GROMACS .gro file of C-alpha atoms in nm:
model
  174
    1UNK     CA    1 -10.840  14.217   6.524
    2UNK     CA    2 -10.804  14.583   6.624
    3UNK     CA    3 -10.685  14.448   6.937
    4UNK     CA    4 -10.441  14.228   6.780
    5UNK     CA    5 -10.319  14.460   6.498
    6UNK     CA    6 -10.273  14.736   6.843
    7UNK     CA    7 -10.144  14.534   7.137
    8UNK     CA    8  -9.879  14.392   6.815
    9UNK     CA    9  -9.761  14.753   6.731
   10UNK     CA   10  -9.748  14.836   7.110
   11UNK     CA   11  -9.531  14.550   7.215
   12UNK     CA   12  -9.338  14.587   6.950
   13UNK     CA   13  -9.217  14.966   7.026
   14UNK     CA   14  -9.163  14.867   7.377
   15UNK     CA   15  -8.934  14.575   7.287
   16UNK     CA   16  -8.735  14.871   7.132
   17UNK     CA   17  -8.802  15.134   7.326
   18UNK     CA   18  -8.669  14.911   7.634
   19UNK     CA   19  -8.375  14.745   7.425
   20UNK     CA   20  -8.270  15.128   7.312
   21UNK     CA   21  -8.264  15.287   7.647
   22UNK     CA   22  -8.179  15.172   7.919
   23UNK     CA   23  -7.828  14.977   7.835
   24UNK     CA   24  -7.792  14.718   8.071
   25UNK     CA   25  -8.098  14.534   7.807
   26UNK     CA   26  -7.890  14.594   7.562
   27UNK     CA   27  -7.700  14.222   7.552
   28UNK     CA   28  -7.701  14.030   7.181
   29UNK     CA   29  -8.008  13.873   7.242
   30UNK     CA   30  -8.238  14.118   7.310
   31UNK     CA   31  -8.026  14.290   6.996
   32UNK     CA   32  -8.144  14.045   6.830
   33UNK     CA   33  -8.473  14.038   6.962
   34UNK     CA   34  -8.567  14.409   6.887
   35UNK     CA   35  -8.454  14.345   6.536
   36UNK     CA   36  -8.749  14.106   6.554
   37UNK     CA   37  -8.951  14.381   6.713
   38UNK     CA   38  -8.881  14.590   6.438
   39UNK     CA   39  -9.003  14.354   6.153
   40UNK     CA   40  -9.275  14.275   6.276
   41UNK     CA   41  -9.400  14.627   6.442
   42UNK     CA   42  -9.337  14.660   5.996
   43UNK     CA   43  -9.550  14.374   5.890
   44UNK     CA   44  -9.781  14.523   6.154
   45UNK     CA   45  -9.851  14.842   5.957
   46UNK     CA   46  -9.908  14.681   5.697
   47UNK     CA   47 -10.162  14.484   5.770
   48UNK     CA   48 -10.430  14.736   5.750
   49UNK     CA   49 -10.366  14.668   5.408
   50UNK     CA   50 -10.359  14.342   5.343
   51UNK     CA   51 -10.692  14.289   5.571
   52UNK     CA   52 -10.831  14.532   5.336
   53UNK     CA   53 -10.655  14.373   4.974
   54UNK     CA   54 -10.858  14.051   5.127
   55UNK     CA   55 -11.223  14.177   5.170
   56UNK     CA   56 -11.204  14.346   4.844
   57UNK     CA   57 -10.910  14.280   4.626
   58UNK     CA   58 -11.104  14.426   4.338
   59UNK     CA   59 -11.002  14.717   4.270
   60UNK     CA   60 -10.686  14.837   4.375
   61UNK     CA   61 -10.739  15.210   4.465
   62UNK     CA   62 -10.378  15.220   4.629
   63UNK     CA   63 -10.124  15.242   4.299
   64UNK     CA   64  -9.832  15.025   4.157
   65UNK     CA   65  -9.598  15.114   4.371
   66UNK     CA   66  -9.779  15.090   4.645
   67UNK     CA   67  -9.847  14.704   4.561
   68UNK     CA   68  -9.533  14.679   4.450
   69UNK     CA   69  -9.378  14.850   4.831
   70UNK     CA   70  -9.640  14.714   5.098
   71UNK     CA   71  -9.532  14.327   4.975
   72UNK     CA   72  -9.205  14.400   4.937
   73UNK     CA   73  -9.175  14.480   5.235
   74UNK     CA   74  -9.427  14.229   5.399
   75UNK     CA   75  -9.130  13.972   5.253
   76UNK     CA   76  -8.848  14.131   5.305
   77UNK     CA   77  -8.931  14.131   5.721
   78UNK     CA   78  -9.067  13.768   5.682
   79UNK     CA   79  -8.709  13.678   5.611
   80UNK     CA   80  -8.549  13.908   5.817
   81UNK     CA   81  -8.774  13.827   6.108
   82UNK     CA   82  -8.708  13.399   6.009
   83UNK     CA   83  -8.294  13.492   5.989
   84UNK     CA   84  -8.314  13.674   6.292
   85UNK     CA   85  -8.457  13.347   6.455
   86UNK     CA   86  -8.234  13.122   6.269
   87UNK     CA   87  -7.902  13.359   6.400
   88UNK     CA   88  -8.043  13.362   6.794
   89UNK     CA   89  -8.103  13.016   6.798
   90UNK     CA   90  -7.748  12.943   6.688
   91UNK     CA   91  -7.607  13.286   6.954
   92UNK     CA   92  -7.789  13.078   7.196
   93UNK     CA   93  -7.646  12.712   7.103
   94UNK     CA   94  -7.300  12.830   7.106
   95UNK     CA   95  -7.338  13.030   7.419
   96UNK     CA   96  -7.480  12.707   7.644
   97UNK     CA   97  -7.260  12.443   7.420
   98UNK     CA   98  -6.974  12.653   7.430
   99UNK     CA   99  -7.038  12.942   7.754
  100UNK     CA  100  -6.673  13.040   7.747
  101UNK     CA  101  -6.542  13.069   7.366
  102UNK     CA  102  -6.917  13.263   7.346
  103UNK     CA  103  -6.898  13.475   7.533
  104UNK     CA  104  -6.498  13.572   7.386
  105UNK     CA  105  -6.589  13.564   7.080
  106UNK     CA  106  -7.016  13.675   7.021
  107UNK     CA  107  -7.016  14.025   7.144
  108UNK     CA  108  -7.242  14.309   7.095
  109UNK     CA  109  -7.015  14.470   6.706
  110UNK     CA  110  -7.050  14.104   6.602
  111UNK     CA  111  -7.392  14.040   6.638
  112UNK     CA  112  -7.448  14.436   6.504
  113UNK     CA  113  -7.273  14.270   6.198
  114UNK     CA  114  -7.508  14.010   6.176
  115UNK     CA  115  -7.823  14.194   6.250
  116UNK     CA  116  -7.766  14.377   5.931
  117UNK     CA  117  -7.606  14.200   5.700
  118UNK     CA  118  -7.946  13.931   5.732
  119UNK     CA  119  -8.112  14.238   5.676
  120UNK     CA  120  -7.969  14.364   5.401
  121UNK     CA  121  -8.003  13.961   5.258
  122UNK     CA  122  -8.366  13.962   5.354
  123UNK     CA  123  -8.413  14.339   5.098
  124UNK     CA  124  -8.199  14.177   4.845
  125UNK     CA  125  -8.363  13.790   4.847
  126UNK     CA  126  -8.734  14.030   4.836
  127UNK     CA  127  -8.606  14.269   4.614
  128UNK     CA  128  -8.711  14.092   4.275
  129UNK     CA  129  -9.086  14.132   4.457
  130UNK     CA  130  -9.097  14.482   4.254
  131UNK     CA  131  -9.104  14.257   3.957
  132UNK     CA  132  -9.372  14.014   4.048
  133UNK     CA  133  -9.603  14.211   4.141
  134UNK     CA  134  -9.835  14.487   4.029
  135UNK     CA  135 -10.156  14.626   3.943
  136UNK     CA  136 -10.310  14.442   3.630
  137UNK     CA  137 -10.692  14.389   3.514
  138UNK     CA  138 -10.836  14.184   3.286
  139UNK     CA  139 -10.877  14.234   2.933
  140UNK     CA  140 -11.172  14.374   2.803
  141UNK     CA  141 -11.322  14.521   3.111
  142UNK     CA  142 -11.296  14.890   3.316
  143UNK     CA  143 -10.932  14.920   3.507
  144UNK     CA  144 -11.118  15.095   3.713
  145UNK     CA  145 -11.354  14.817   3.802
  146UNK     CA  146 -11.087  14.513   3.750
  147UNK     CA  147 -10.729  14.703   3.852
  148UNK     CA  148 -10.599  14.463   4.140
  149UNK     CA  149 -10.237  14.380   4.281
  150UNK     CA  150 -10.140  14.040   4.221
  151UNK     CA  151  -9.828  13.810   4.098
  152UNK     CA  152  -9.827  13.987   3.711
  153UNK     CA  153  -9.931  13.755   3.379
  154UNK     CA  154  -9.441  13.796   3.362
  155UNK     CA  155  -9.328  13.754   3.675
  156UNK     CA  156  -9.503  13.346   3.573
  157UNK     CA  157  -9.456  13.350   3.202
  158UNK     CA  158  -9.050  13.398   3.265
  159UNK     CA  159  -9.055  13.187   3.557
  160UNK     CA  160  -8.974  13.396   3.775
  161UNK     CA  161  -9.217  13.300   4.042
  162UNK     CA  162  -9.086  12.980   4.121
  163UNK     CA  163  -8.792  13.113   4.183
  164UNK     CA  164  -8.960  13.359   4.454
  165UNK     CA  165  -9.126  13.008   4.587
  166UNK     CA  166  -8.785  12.797   4.568
  167UNK     CA  167  -8.634  13.101   4.789
  168UNK     CA  168  -8.937  13.148   5.007
  169UNK     CA  169  -8.889  12.741   5.056
  170UNK     CA  170  -8.573  12.765   5.143
  171UNK     CA  171  -8.630  13.036   5.373
  172UNK     CA  172  -8.912  12.834   5.544
  173UNK     CA  173  -8.667  12.574   5.600
  174UNK     CA  174  -8.360  12.757   5.778
   0.00000   0.00000   0.00000
């Protein structure tokens, strides 16, 4: 796990560094790859908390804000990666099938705008996570012993969880 973590962090940082430092590397394709590298970097940075939660899910000692924040970052970055891959695939399709048209229409400025929009869509789509998850404990027990970062009862009863499952499924099938 540690090796995967280090390779993931270093590889994604190197990708972003190369694309940002070398002007000739700032192609439309590499802009998408750099955006995906940023997304993956954030996911890797959340990985230690995620692993800790798997190994010792009770008690959750990091507070409600960190519970919500790390879930939000993971969810929004997953959406961003999916949308980046989708946008990159569409761009590559046009570049291969309509090369002359794509050369004129698909510009770096438009790709940067697409990346900005897809990140905004990712953040908005993951926004309900702040209501869906939280630190809860079992009734009649000591909260310090049974605090858990999990889906809230409100999310289950209100149907919000169902909506998020559908949202995640839609992103998956993109």
